[in-house]
Amino acid sequence: MSEAKWYVVHTYSGYENKVKVDIEKTIENRNLQDQILEVSVPMLEVAELKNGVEKLADKKMFPGYVLIHMIMNDDTWYVVRNTRGVTGFVGPGSKPVPLSEEEMESLGFTKTELAVDFEIGDMVAVTAGAWKDTIGAIKSINESKKTLTISVEMFGRETPVELNFTEVKKM
């Protein structure tokens, strides 16, 4: 299987967040989580002066564009290209061109390797979120999504719960 790369999608101006939400819904509906890994509308925090008061506001880094981390194939191309509000991929003609590592680094999307000291079967305590203070055993680890699945007992049944690495600590 080919490697996931970052692609730039052109959208109607002002539709960036709607396109992001629509693509994420489609990913879930078509079960493409392993092929389309992330959809991003890069934001930049800027200070604005309104009525003599300085406020921090988020502005889109690239109005009219959405970044997508995905494995390019016919299915993913079709899903993204046929999302309402998308006008096309950035690249010559109809061929999408992925961003290089250097381009991603210059945008502030650096690849930080996370050292994971979790193993399947380890007991962990949940430190944040809806499952805070719950204890469970790790059933699976997804390093690309930085999540793990633990098994917790709920209503007398074992229930799988997916959590981010940052929401748990090893016991």
Short mmCIF file of N, CA and C in Angstrom, two decimals:
data_model
loop_
_atom_site.label_atom_id
_atom_site.label_comp_id
_atom_site.label_asym_id
_atom_site.label_seq_id
_atom_site.Cartn_x
_atom_site.Cartn_y
_atom_site.Cartn_z
N MET A 1 0.86 -1.19 0.00
CA MET A 1 0.00 0.00 0.00
C MET A 1 0.89 1.24 0.00
N SER A 2 0.49 2.25 -0.73
CA SER A 2 1.30 3.47 -0.81
C SER A 2 1.19 4.28 0.49
N GLU A 3 2.10 5.21 0.62
CA GLU A 3 2.18 6.02 1.84
C GLU A 3 1.25 7.23 1.75
N ALA A 4 0.73 7.63 2.92
CA ALA A 4 -0.13 8.81 2.98
C ALA A 4 0.70 10.07 2.78
N LYS A 5 0.17 11.00 2.01
CA LYS A 5 0.83 12.28 1.77
C LYS A 5 -0.20 13.39 1.96
N TRP A 6 0.31 14.61 2.08
CA TRP A 6 -0.55 15.78 2.22
C TRP A 6 -0.87 16.34 0.84
N TYR A 7 -2.16 16.60 0.61
CA TYR A 7 -2.61 17.20 -0.64
C TYR A 7 -3.37 18.47 -0.31
N VAL A 8 -3.39 19.41 -1.28
CA VAL A 8 -4.11 20.66 -1.11
C VAL A 8 -5.34 20.61 -2.01
N VAL A 9 -6.49 20.93 -1.42
CA VAL A 9 -7.75 20.94 -2.16
C VAL A 9 -8.26 22.37 -2.21
N HIS A 10 -8.67 22.79 -3.40
CA HIS A 10 -9.22 24.13 -3.57
C HIS A 10 -10.73 24.07 -3.33
N THR A 11 -11.23 25.04 -2.55
CA THR A 11 -12.67 25.08 -2.24
C THR A 11 -13.22 26.46 -2.57
N TYR A 12 -14.53 26.55 -2.58
CA TYR A 12 -15.14 27.87 -2.68
C TYR A 12 -14.73 28.65 -1.44
N SER A 13 -14.46 29.93 -1.59
CA SER A 13 -14.06 30.75 -0.46
C SER A 13 -15.17 30.79 0.59
N GLY A 14 -14.80 30.55 1.83
CA GLY A 14 -15.76 30.55 2.91
C GLY A 14 -16.36 29.17 3.19
N TYR A 15 -16.06 28.18 2.34
CA TYR A 15 -16.60 26.84 2.50
C TYR A 15 -15.59 25.87 3.12
N GLU A 16 -14.43 26.38 3.54
CA GLU A 16 -13.36 25.49 4.02
C GLU A 16 -13.82 24.58 5.16
N ASN A 17 -14.45 25.16 6.19
CA ASN A 17 -14.87 24.36 7.34
C ASN A 17 -16.00 23.40 6.98
N LYS A 18 -16.90 23.82 6.10
CA LYS A 18 -17.99 22.93 5.66
C LYS A 18 -17.42 21.74 4.89
N VAL A 19 -16.46 22.01 4.01
CA VAL A 19 -15.81 20.94 3.26
C VAL A 19 -15.12 19.97 4.21
N LYS A 20 -14.44 20.51 5.22
CA LYS A 20 -13.76 19.67 6.22
C LYS A 20 -14.76 18.74 6.91
N VAL A 21 -15.86 19.30 7.38
CA VAL A 21 -16.89 18.52 8.08
C VAL A 21 -17.50 17.48 7.14
N ASP A 22 -17.81 17.88 5.90
CA ASP A 22 -18.42 16.95 4.95
C ASP A 22 -17.49 15.79 4.62
N ILE A 23 -16.20 16.08 4.42
CA ILE A 23 -15.24 15.00 4.13
C ILE A 23 -15.12 14.08 5.33
N GLU A 24 -15.07 14.65 6.55
CA GLU A 24 -14.96 13.81 7.76
C GLU A 24 -16.19 12.92 7.92
N LYS A 25 -17.38 13.42 7.59
CA LYS A 25 -18.59 12.60 7.65
C LYS A 25 -18.51 11.46 6.63
N THR A 26 -18.05 11.77 5.42
CA THR A 26 -17.93 10.76 4.38
C THR A 26 -16.92 9.69 4.77
N ILE A 27 -15.82 10.12 5.39
CA ILE A 27 -14.79 9.18 5.84
C ILE A 27 -15.44 8.18 6.80
N GLU A 28 -16.23 8.69 7.73
CA GLU A 28 -16.89 7.84 8.71
C GLU A 28 -17.92 6.92 8.04
N ASN A 29 -18.75 7.47 7.16
CA ASN A 29 -19.80 6.69 6.50
C ASN A 29 -19.24 5.59 5.60
N ARG A 30 -18.14 5.89 4.91
CA ARG A 30 -17.57 4.90 3.98
C ARG A 30 -16.44 4.09 4.60
N ASN A 31 -16.17 4.34 5.88
CA ASN A 31 -15.14 3.61 6.62
C ASN A 31 -13.76 3.76 5.95
N LEU A 32 -13.37 5.01 5.69
CA LEU A 32 -12.10 5.29 5.02
C LEU A 32 -11.05 5.86 5.98
N GLN A 33 -11.20 5.61 7.29
CA GLN A 33 -10.29 6.19 8.28
C GLN A 33 -8.83 5.79 8.03
N ASP A 34 -8.61 4.61 7.45
CA ASP A 34 -7.24 4.16 7.20
C ASP A 34 -6.66 4.72 5.91
N GLN A 35 -7.48 5.42 5.11
CA GLN A 35 -7.00 5.98 3.84
C GLN A 35 -6.96 7.51 3.85
N ILE A 36 -7.95 8.13 4.49
CA ILE A 36 -7.94 9.59 4.64
C ILE A 36 -7.73 9.84 6.13
N LEU A 37 -6.50 10.22 6.49
CA LEU A 37 -6.11 10.27 7.90
C LEU A 37 -6.47 11.58 8.59
N GLU A 38 -6.39 12.69 7.86
CA GLU A 38 -6.63 13.99 8.51
C GLU A 38 -7.08 15.01 7.49
N VAL A 39 -8.02 15.86 7.90
CA VAL A 39 -8.48 16.97 7.08
C VAL A 39 -8.24 18.22 7.91
N SER A 40 -7.54 19.19 7.34
CA SER A 40 -7.13 20.34 8.14
C SER A 40 -7.39 21.66 7.41
N VAL A 41 -7.90 22.62 8.18
CA VAL A 41 -8.02 24.01 7.72
C VAL A 41 -7.04 24.78 8.60
N PRO A 42 -5.80 25.00 8.13
CA PRO A 42 -4.79 25.66 8.97
C PRO A 42 -5.23 27.06 9.40
N MET A 43 -5.14 27.28 10.72
CA MET A 43 -5.54 28.57 11.28
C MET A 43 -4.32 29.29 11.85
N LEU A 44 -4.41 30.59 11.91
CA LEU A 44 -3.35 31.43 12.43
C LEU A 44 -3.97 32.37 13.45
N GLU A 45 -3.42 32.41 14.65
CA GLU A 45 -3.96 33.30 15.68
C GLU A 45 -3.38 34.69 15.47
N VAL A 46 -4.27 35.67 15.29
CA VAL A 46 -3.83 37.05 15.06
C VAL A 46 -4.50 37.98 16.06
N ALA A 47 -3.82 39.06 16.37
CA ALA A 47 -4.39 40.06 17.28
C ALA A 47 -5.09 41.12 16.44
N GLU A 48 -6.35 41.37 16.77
CA GLU A 48 -7.11 42.39 16.06
C GLU A 48 -7.46 43.52 17.01
N LEU A 49 -7.48 44.73 16.49
CA LEU A 49 -7.83 45.90 17.28
C LEU A 49 -9.21 46.36 16.84
N LYS A 50 -10.20 46.19 17.72
CA LYS A 50 -11.56 46.62 17.42
C LYS A 50 -12.05 47.53 18.54
N ASN A 51 -12.50 48.71 18.17
CA ASN A 51 -13.00 49.69 19.13
C ASN A 51 -11.99 49.94 20.26
N GLY A 52 -10.73 49.95 19.91
CA GLY A 52 -9.69 50.22 20.90
C GLY A 52 -9.37 49.04 21.80
N VAL A 53 -9.96 47.89 21.55
CA VAL A 53 -9.71 46.70 22.36
C VAL A 53 -9.01 45.66 21.50
N GLU A 54 -7.91 45.13 22.02
CA GLU A 54 -7.18 44.10 21.28
C GLU A 54 -7.76 42.73 21.61
N LYS A 55 -8.11 41.98 20.56
CA LYS A 55 -8.66 40.64 20.74
C LYS A 55 -7.87 39.67 19.88
N LEU A 56 -7.75 38.44 20.38
CA LEU A 56 -7.12 37.40 19.59
C LEU A 56 -8.20 36.70 18.77
N ALA A 57 -7.91 36.51 17.50
CA ALA A 57 -8.87 35.85 16.61
C ALA A 57 -8.14 34.85 15.73
N ASP A 58 -8.86 33.82 15.31
CA ASP A 58 -8.29 32.83 14.40
C ASP A 58 -8.64 33.22 12.97
N LYS A 59 -7.63 33.26 12.12
CA LYS A 59 -7.82 33.54 10.70
C LYS A 59 -7.32 32.33 9.92
N LYS A 60 -7.94 32.07 8.80
CA LYS A 60 -7.49 30.98 7.94
C LYS A 60 -6.16 31.36 7.32
N MET A 61 -5.20 30.43 7.38
CA MET A 61 -3.89 30.66 6.77
C MET A 61 -4.02 30.76 5.25
N PHE A 62 -4.85 29.87 4.69
CA PHE A 62 -5.01 29.81 3.24
C PHE A 62 -6.50 29.81 2.88
N PRO A 63 -7.12 30.98 2.83
CA PRO A 63 -8.54 31.02 2.48
C PRO A 63 -8.78 30.34 1.12
N GLY A 64 -9.78 29.47 1.09
CA GLY A 64 -10.09 28.78 -0.15
C GLY A 64 -9.36 27.46 -0.33
N TYR A 65 -8.61 27.04 0.71
CA TYR A 65 -7.87 25.78 0.60
C TYR A 65 -8.02 24.93 1.85
N VAL A 66 -7.98 23.62 1.67
CA VAL A 66 -8.04 22.65 2.75
C VAL A 66 -6.90 21.66 2.52
N LEU A 67 -6.19 21.29 3.60
CA LEU A 67 -5.13 20.29 3.50
C LEU A 67 -5.67 18.93 3.90
N ILE A 68 -5.32 17.90 3.14
CA ILE A 68 -5.81 16.55 3.43
C ILE A 68 -4.64 15.59 3.43
N HIS A 69 -4.50 14.84 4.54
CA HIS A 69 -3.47 13.82 4.66
C HIS A 69 -4.12 12.50 4.30
N MET A 70 -3.73 11.95 3.14
CA MET A 70 -4.43 10.76 2.66
C MET A 70 -3.56 9.92 1.75
N ILE A 71 -4.01 8.69 1.56
CA ILE A 71 -3.41 7.80 0.58
C ILE A 71 -4.20 8.00 -0.70
N MET A 72 -3.52 8.42 -1.76
CA MET A 72 -4.22 8.72 -3.01
C MET A 72 -4.54 7.43 -3.76
N ASN A 73 -5.83 7.22 -3.99
CA ASN A 73 -6.28 6.13 -4.86
C ASN A 73 -7.61 6.58 -5.47
N ASP A 74 -8.21 5.73 -6.29
CA ASP A 74 -9.45 6.13 -6.98
C ASP A 74 -10.57 6.47 -6.01
N ASP A 75 -10.70 5.67 -4.91
CA ASP A 75 -11.78 5.91 -3.95
C ASP A 75 -11.61 7.24 -3.23
N THR A 76 -10.40 7.49 -2.69
CA THR A 76 -10.18 8.72 -1.94
C THR A 76 -10.27 9.94 -2.85
N TRP A 77 -9.73 9.82 -4.07
CA TRP A 77 -9.81 10.92 -5.02
C TRP A 77 -11.27 11.25 -5.31
N TYR A 78 -12.08 10.21 -5.54
CA TYR A 78 -13.50 10.41 -5.85
C TYR A 78 -14.24 11.07 -4.69
N VAL A 79 -14.00 10.58 -3.47
CA VAL A 79 -14.68 11.12 -2.28
C VAL A 79 -14.38 12.60 -2.12
N VAL A 80 -13.10 12.96 -2.19
CA VAL A 80 -12.72 14.36 -1.99
C VAL A 80 -13.20 15.22 -3.16
N ARG A 81 -12.96 14.77 -4.36
CA ARG A 81 -13.29 15.57 -5.55
C ARG A 81 -14.79 15.83 -5.67
N ASN A 82 -15.61 14.88 -5.20
CA ASN A 82 -17.06 15.03 -5.32
C ASN A 82 -17.73 15.54 -4.05
N THR A 83 -16.96 16.13 -3.15
CA THR A 83 -17.53 16.76 -1.96
C THR A 83 -18.03 18.14 -2.36
N ARG A 84 -19.24 18.48 -1.90
CA ARG A 84 -19.82 19.78 -2.23
C ARG A 84 -18.91 20.90 -1.71
N GLY A 85 -18.59 21.85 -2.58
CA GLY A 85 -17.73 22.98 -2.21
C GLY A 85 -16.30 22.82 -2.68
N VAL A 86 -15.91 21.60 -3.08
CA VAL A 86 -14.55 21.35 -3.57
C VAL A 86 -14.51 21.64 -5.07
N THR A 87 -13.55 22.47 -5.50
CA THR A 87 -13.42 22.74 -6.93
C THR A 87 -12.33 21.89 -7.57
N GLY A 88 -11.45 21.31 -6.76
CA GLY A 88 -10.43 20.42 -7.31
C GLY A 88 -9.19 20.35 -6.46
N PHE A 89 -8.32 19.43 -6.82
CA PHE A 89 -7.02 19.32 -6.16
C PHE A 89 -6.06 20.32 -6.78
N VAL A 90 -5.07 20.76 -6.00
CA VAL A 90 -4.05 21.65 -6.53
C VAL A 90 -3.01 20.79 -7.23
N GLY A 91 -2.72 21.12 -8.48
CA GLY A 91 -1.76 20.37 -9.29
C GLY A 91 -2.04 20.64 -10.76
N PRO A 92 -1.08 20.28 -11.62
CA PRO A 92 -1.28 20.53 -13.04
C PRO A 92 -2.36 19.62 -13.62
N GLY A 93 -3.27 20.19 -14.36
CA GLY A 93 -4.35 19.41 -14.96
C GLY A 93 -5.22 18.78 -13.90
N SER A 94 -5.48 17.50 -14.04
CA SER A 94 -6.33 16.82 -13.06
C SER A 94 -5.52 15.94 -12.11
N LYS A 95 -4.18 16.03 -12.20
CA LYS A 95 -3.34 15.16 -11.36
C LYS A 95 -2.95 15.88 -10.07
N PRO A 96 -3.43 15.39 -8.93
CA PRO A 96 -3.05 16.01 -7.65
C PRO A 96 -1.57 15.82 -7.36
N VAL A 97 -0.93 16.86 -6.85
CA VAL A 97 0.49 16.79 -6.49
C VAL A 97 0.61 16.93 -4.98
N PRO A 98 1.25 15.93 -4.32
CA PRO A 98 1.39 16.02 -2.86
C PRO A 98 2.41 17.09 -2.47
N LEU A 99 2.24 17.61 -1.26
CA LEU A 99 3.21 18.58 -0.72
C LEU A 99 4.45 17.81 -0.29
N SER A 100 5.60 18.43 -0.43
CA SER A 100 6.86 17.79 0.00
C SER A 100 7.02 17.98 1.51
N GLU A 101 7.94 17.19 2.09
CA GLU A 101 8.23 17.32 3.52
C GLU A 101 8.69 18.75 3.85
N GLU A 102 9.49 19.35 2.96
CA GLU A 102 10.00 20.71 3.19
C GLU A 102 8.84 21.71 3.22
N GLU A 103 7.89 21.54 2.31
CA GLU A 103 6.73 22.44 2.28
C GLU A 103 5.91 22.30 3.56
N MET A 104 5.73 21.06 4.02
CA MET A 104 4.96 20.83 5.24
C MET A 104 5.67 21.45 6.45
N GLU A 105 6.98 21.31 6.51
CA GLU A 105 7.74 21.89 7.62
C GLU A 105 7.63 23.41 7.61
N SER A 106 7.68 24.02 6.43
CA SER A 106 7.59 25.48 6.35
C SER A 106 6.21 25.97 6.78
N LEU A 107 5.19 25.10 6.69
CA LEU A 107 3.84 25.46 7.14
C LEU A 107 3.67 25.23 8.64
N GLY A 108 4.66 24.61 9.25
CA GLY A 108 4.57 24.33 10.68
C GLY A 108 4.01 22.96 10.98
N PHE A 109 3.85 22.11 9.97
CA PHE A 109 3.38 20.75 10.15
C PHE A 109 4.58 19.82 10.19
N THR A 110 5.32 19.87 11.27
CA THR A 110 6.50 19.01 11.36
C THR A 110 6.09 17.66 11.90
N LYS A 111 6.82 16.67 11.45
CA LYS A 111 6.54 15.30 11.88
C LYS A 111 7.27 15.07 13.20
N THR A 112 6.55 15.02 14.27
CA THR A 112 7.18 14.75 15.56
C THR A 112 6.92 13.29 15.90
N GLU A 113 8.00 12.59 16.10
CA GLU A 113 7.88 11.18 16.45
C GLU A 113 7.55 11.09 17.93
N LEU A 114 6.54 10.34 18.25
CA LEU A 114 6.10 10.18 19.62
C LEU A 114 6.55 8.81 20.11
N ALA A 115 7.35 8.80 21.15
CA ALA A 115 7.80 7.53 21.71
C ALA A 115 6.65 6.97 22.55
N VAL A 116 6.16 5.81 22.14
CA VAL A 116 5.03 5.20 22.83
C VAL A 116 5.54 4.07 23.71
N ASP A 117 5.25 4.17 25.01
CA ASP A 117 5.69 3.10 25.91
C ASP A 117 4.52 2.22 26.34
N PHE A 118 3.44 2.25 25.54
CA PHE A 118 2.29 1.39 25.81
C PHE A 118 2.45 0.08 25.07
N GLU A 119 1.94 -0.98 25.65
CA GLU A 119 1.90 -2.27 24.99
C GLU A 119 0.52 -2.87 25.20
N ILE A 120 0.10 -3.72 24.29
CA ILE A 120 -1.19 -4.38 24.41
C ILE A 120 -1.18 -5.21 25.69
N GLY A 121 -2.24 -5.04 26.48
CA GLY A 121 -2.35 -5.76 27.76
C GLY A 121 -2.00 -4.90 28.96
N ASP A 122 -1.31 -3.75 28.73
CA ASP A 122 -0.97 -2.85 29.84
C ASP A 122 -2.24 -2.27 30.45
N MET A 123 -2.22 -2.05 31.76
CA MET A 123 -3.33 -1.38 32.44
C MET A 123 -3.04 0.12 32.43
N VAL A 124 -4.06 0.92 32.07
CA VAL A 124 -3.91 2.37 32.03
C VAL A 124 -5.07 3.03 32.77
N ALA A 125 -4.79 4.23 33.27
CA ALA A 125 -5.82 5.04 33.91
C ALA A 125 -6.12 6.22 32.98
N VAL A 126 -7.39 6.50 32.77
CA VAL A 126 -7.79 7.61 31.90
C VAL A 126 -7.69 8.90 32.71
N THR A 127 -6.99 9.91 32.15
CA THR A 127 -6.73 11.15 32.88
C THR A 127 -7.58 12.33 32.40
N ALA A 128 -8.29 12.16 31.27
CA ALA A 128 -9.09 13.27 30.74
C ALA A 128 -10.27 12.75 29.97
N GLY A 129 -11.21 13.64 29.69
CA GLY A 129 -12.36 13.29 28.86
C GLY A 129 -13.48 12.64 29.64
N ALA A 130 -14.43 12.10 28.89
CA ALA A 130 -15.63 11.51 29.49
C ALA A 130 -15.32 10.27 30.33
N TRP A 131 -14.22 9.61 30.04
CA TRP A 131 -13.86 8.37 30.76
C TRP A 131 -12.85 8.61 31.87
N LYS A 132 -12.67 9.87 32.28
CA LYS A 132 -11.70 10.21 33.33
C LYS A 132 -11.89 9.33 34.56
N ASP A 133 -10.77 8.90 35.16
CA ASP A 133 -10.71 8.05 36.36
C ASP A 133 -11.14 6.61 36.09
N THR A 134 -11.26 6.22 34.82
CA THR A 134 -11.57 4.84 34.47
C THR A 134 -10.26 4.08 34.27
N ILE A 135 -10.26 2.83 34.63
CA ILE A 135 -9.08 1.99 34.45
C ILE A 135 -9.43 0.87 33.49
N GLY A 136 -8.52 0.57 32.56
CA GLY A 136 -8.78 -0.49 31.60
C GLY A 136 -7.50 -1.06 31.03
N ALA A 137 -7.65 -2.18 30.34
CA ALA A 137 -6.52 -2.85 29.70
C ALA A 137 -6.48 -2.47 28.23
N ILE A 138 -5.28 -2.23 27.70
CA ILE A 138 -5.12 -1.86 26.30
C ILE A 138 -5.37 -3.09 25.42
N LYS A 139 -6.28 -2.92 24.45
CA LYS A 139 -6.61 -4.00 23.51
C LYS A 139 -5.94 -3.80 22.15
N SER A 140 -5.79 -2.53 21.74
CA SER A 140 -5.11 -2.25 20.47
C SER A 140 -4.50 -0.85 20.52
N ILE A 141 -3.47 -0.65 19.68
CA ILE A 141 -2.76 0.63 19.61
C ILE A 141 -2.68 1.04 18.15
N ASN A 142 -3.07 2.29 17.84
CA ASN A 142 -2.98 2.83 16.48
C ASN A 142 -2.02 4.01 16.53
N GLU A 143 -0.75 3.76 16.18
CA GLU A 143 0.26 4.82 16.28
C GLU A 143 0.06 5.93 15.26
N SER A 144 -0.49 5.62 14.08
CA SER A 144 -0.68 6.67 13.07
C SER A 144 -1.74 7.68 13.52
N LYS A 145 -2.80 7.21 14.20
CA LYS A 145 -3.83 8.12 14.70
C LYS A 145 -3.54 8.58 16.12
N LYS A 146 -2.48 8.02 16.74
CA LYS A 146 -2.09 8.33 18.12
C LYS A 146 -3.24 8.03 19.09
N THR A 147 -3.87 6.87 18.88
CA THR A 147 -4.95 6.43 19.75
C THR A 147 -4.72 5.00 20.21
N LEU A 148 -5.40 4.66 21.28
CA LEU A 148 -5.39 3.27 21.73
C LEU A 148 -6.80 2.91 22.16
N THR A 149 -7.09 1.63 22.11
CA THR A 149 -8.40 1.15 22.50
C THR A 149 -8.24 0.36 23.78
N ILE A 150 -9.04 0.74 24.79
CA ILE A 150 -9.01 0.00 26.05
C ILE A 150 -10.36 -0.68 26.23
N SER A 151 -10.35 -1.67 27.09
CA SER A 151 -11.58 -2.39 27.38
C SER A 151 -12.01 -1.98 28.78
N VAL A 152 -13.23 -1.44 28.90
CA VAL A 152 -13.76 -1.06 30.20
C VAL A 152 -15.06 -1.82 30.44
N GLU A 153 -15.38 -2.01 31.71
CA GLU A 153 -16.61 -2.71 32.02
C GLU A 153 -17.73 -1.69 32.18
N MET A 154 -18.82 -1.89 31.41
CA MET A 154 -19.95 -0.99 31.49
C MET A 154 -21.21 -1.84 31.44
N PHE A 155 -22.04 -1.68 32.44
CA PHE A 155 -23.28 -2.46 32.55
C PHE A 155 -23.01 -3.96 32.51
N GLY A 156 -21.91 -4.37 33.13
CA GLY A 156 -21.59 -5.79 33.21
C GLY A 156 -21.02 -6.38 31.93
N ARG A 157 -20.68 -5.52 30.97
CA ARG A 157 -20.11 -6.00 29.70
C ARG A 157 -18.79 -5.31 29.42
N GLU A 158 -17.90 -6.00 28.73
CA GLU A 158 -16.66 -5.39 28.28
C GLU A 158 -16.98 -4.51 27.07
N THR A 159 -16.56 -3.24 27.14
CA THR A 159 -16.85 -2.28 26.07
C THR A 159 -15.55 -1.65 25.59
N PRO A 160 -15.28 -1.64 24.27
CA PRO A 160 -14.07 -0.99 23.77
C PRO A 160 -14.25 0.53 23.74
N VAL A 161 -13.21 1.25 24.17
CA VAL A 161 -13.23 2.71 24.18
C VAL A 161 -11.94 3.19 23.53
N GLU A 162 -12.06 4.06 22.49
CA GLU A 162 -10.88 4.59 21.82
C GLU A 162 -10.50 5.93 22.46
N LEU A 163 -9.23 6.06 22.82
CA LEU A 163 -8.73 7.27 23.50
C LEU A 163 -7.43 7.73 22.85
N ASN A 164 -7.14 9.02 22.98
CA ASN A 164 -5.85 9.56 22.52
C ASN A 164 -4.76 9.17 23.52
N PHE A 165 -3.53 9.10 23.04
CA PHE A 165 -2.40 8.80 23.91
C PHE A 165 -2.32 9.77 25.07
N THR A 166 -2.71 11.04 24.82
CA THR A 166 -2.58 12.08 25.84
C THR A 166 -3.64 11.96 26.93
N GLU A 167 -4.66 11.12 26.73
CA GLU A 167 -5.74 11.00 27.70
C GLU A 167 -5.52 9.87 28.72
N VAL A 168 -4.41 9.15 28.59
CA VAL A 168 -4.19 8.02 29.50
C VAL A 168 -2.78 8.06 30.09
N LYS A 169 -2.63 7.38 31.22
CA LYS A 169 -1.29 7.20 31.78
C LYS A 169 -1.16 5.75 32.22
N LYS A 170 0.05 5.25 32.07
CA LYS A 170 0.33 3.87 32.41
C LYS A 170 0.31 3.70 33.92
N MET A 171 -0.22 2.56 34.36
CA MET A 171 -0.28 2.32 35.81
C MET A 171 0.91 1.50 36.26
#
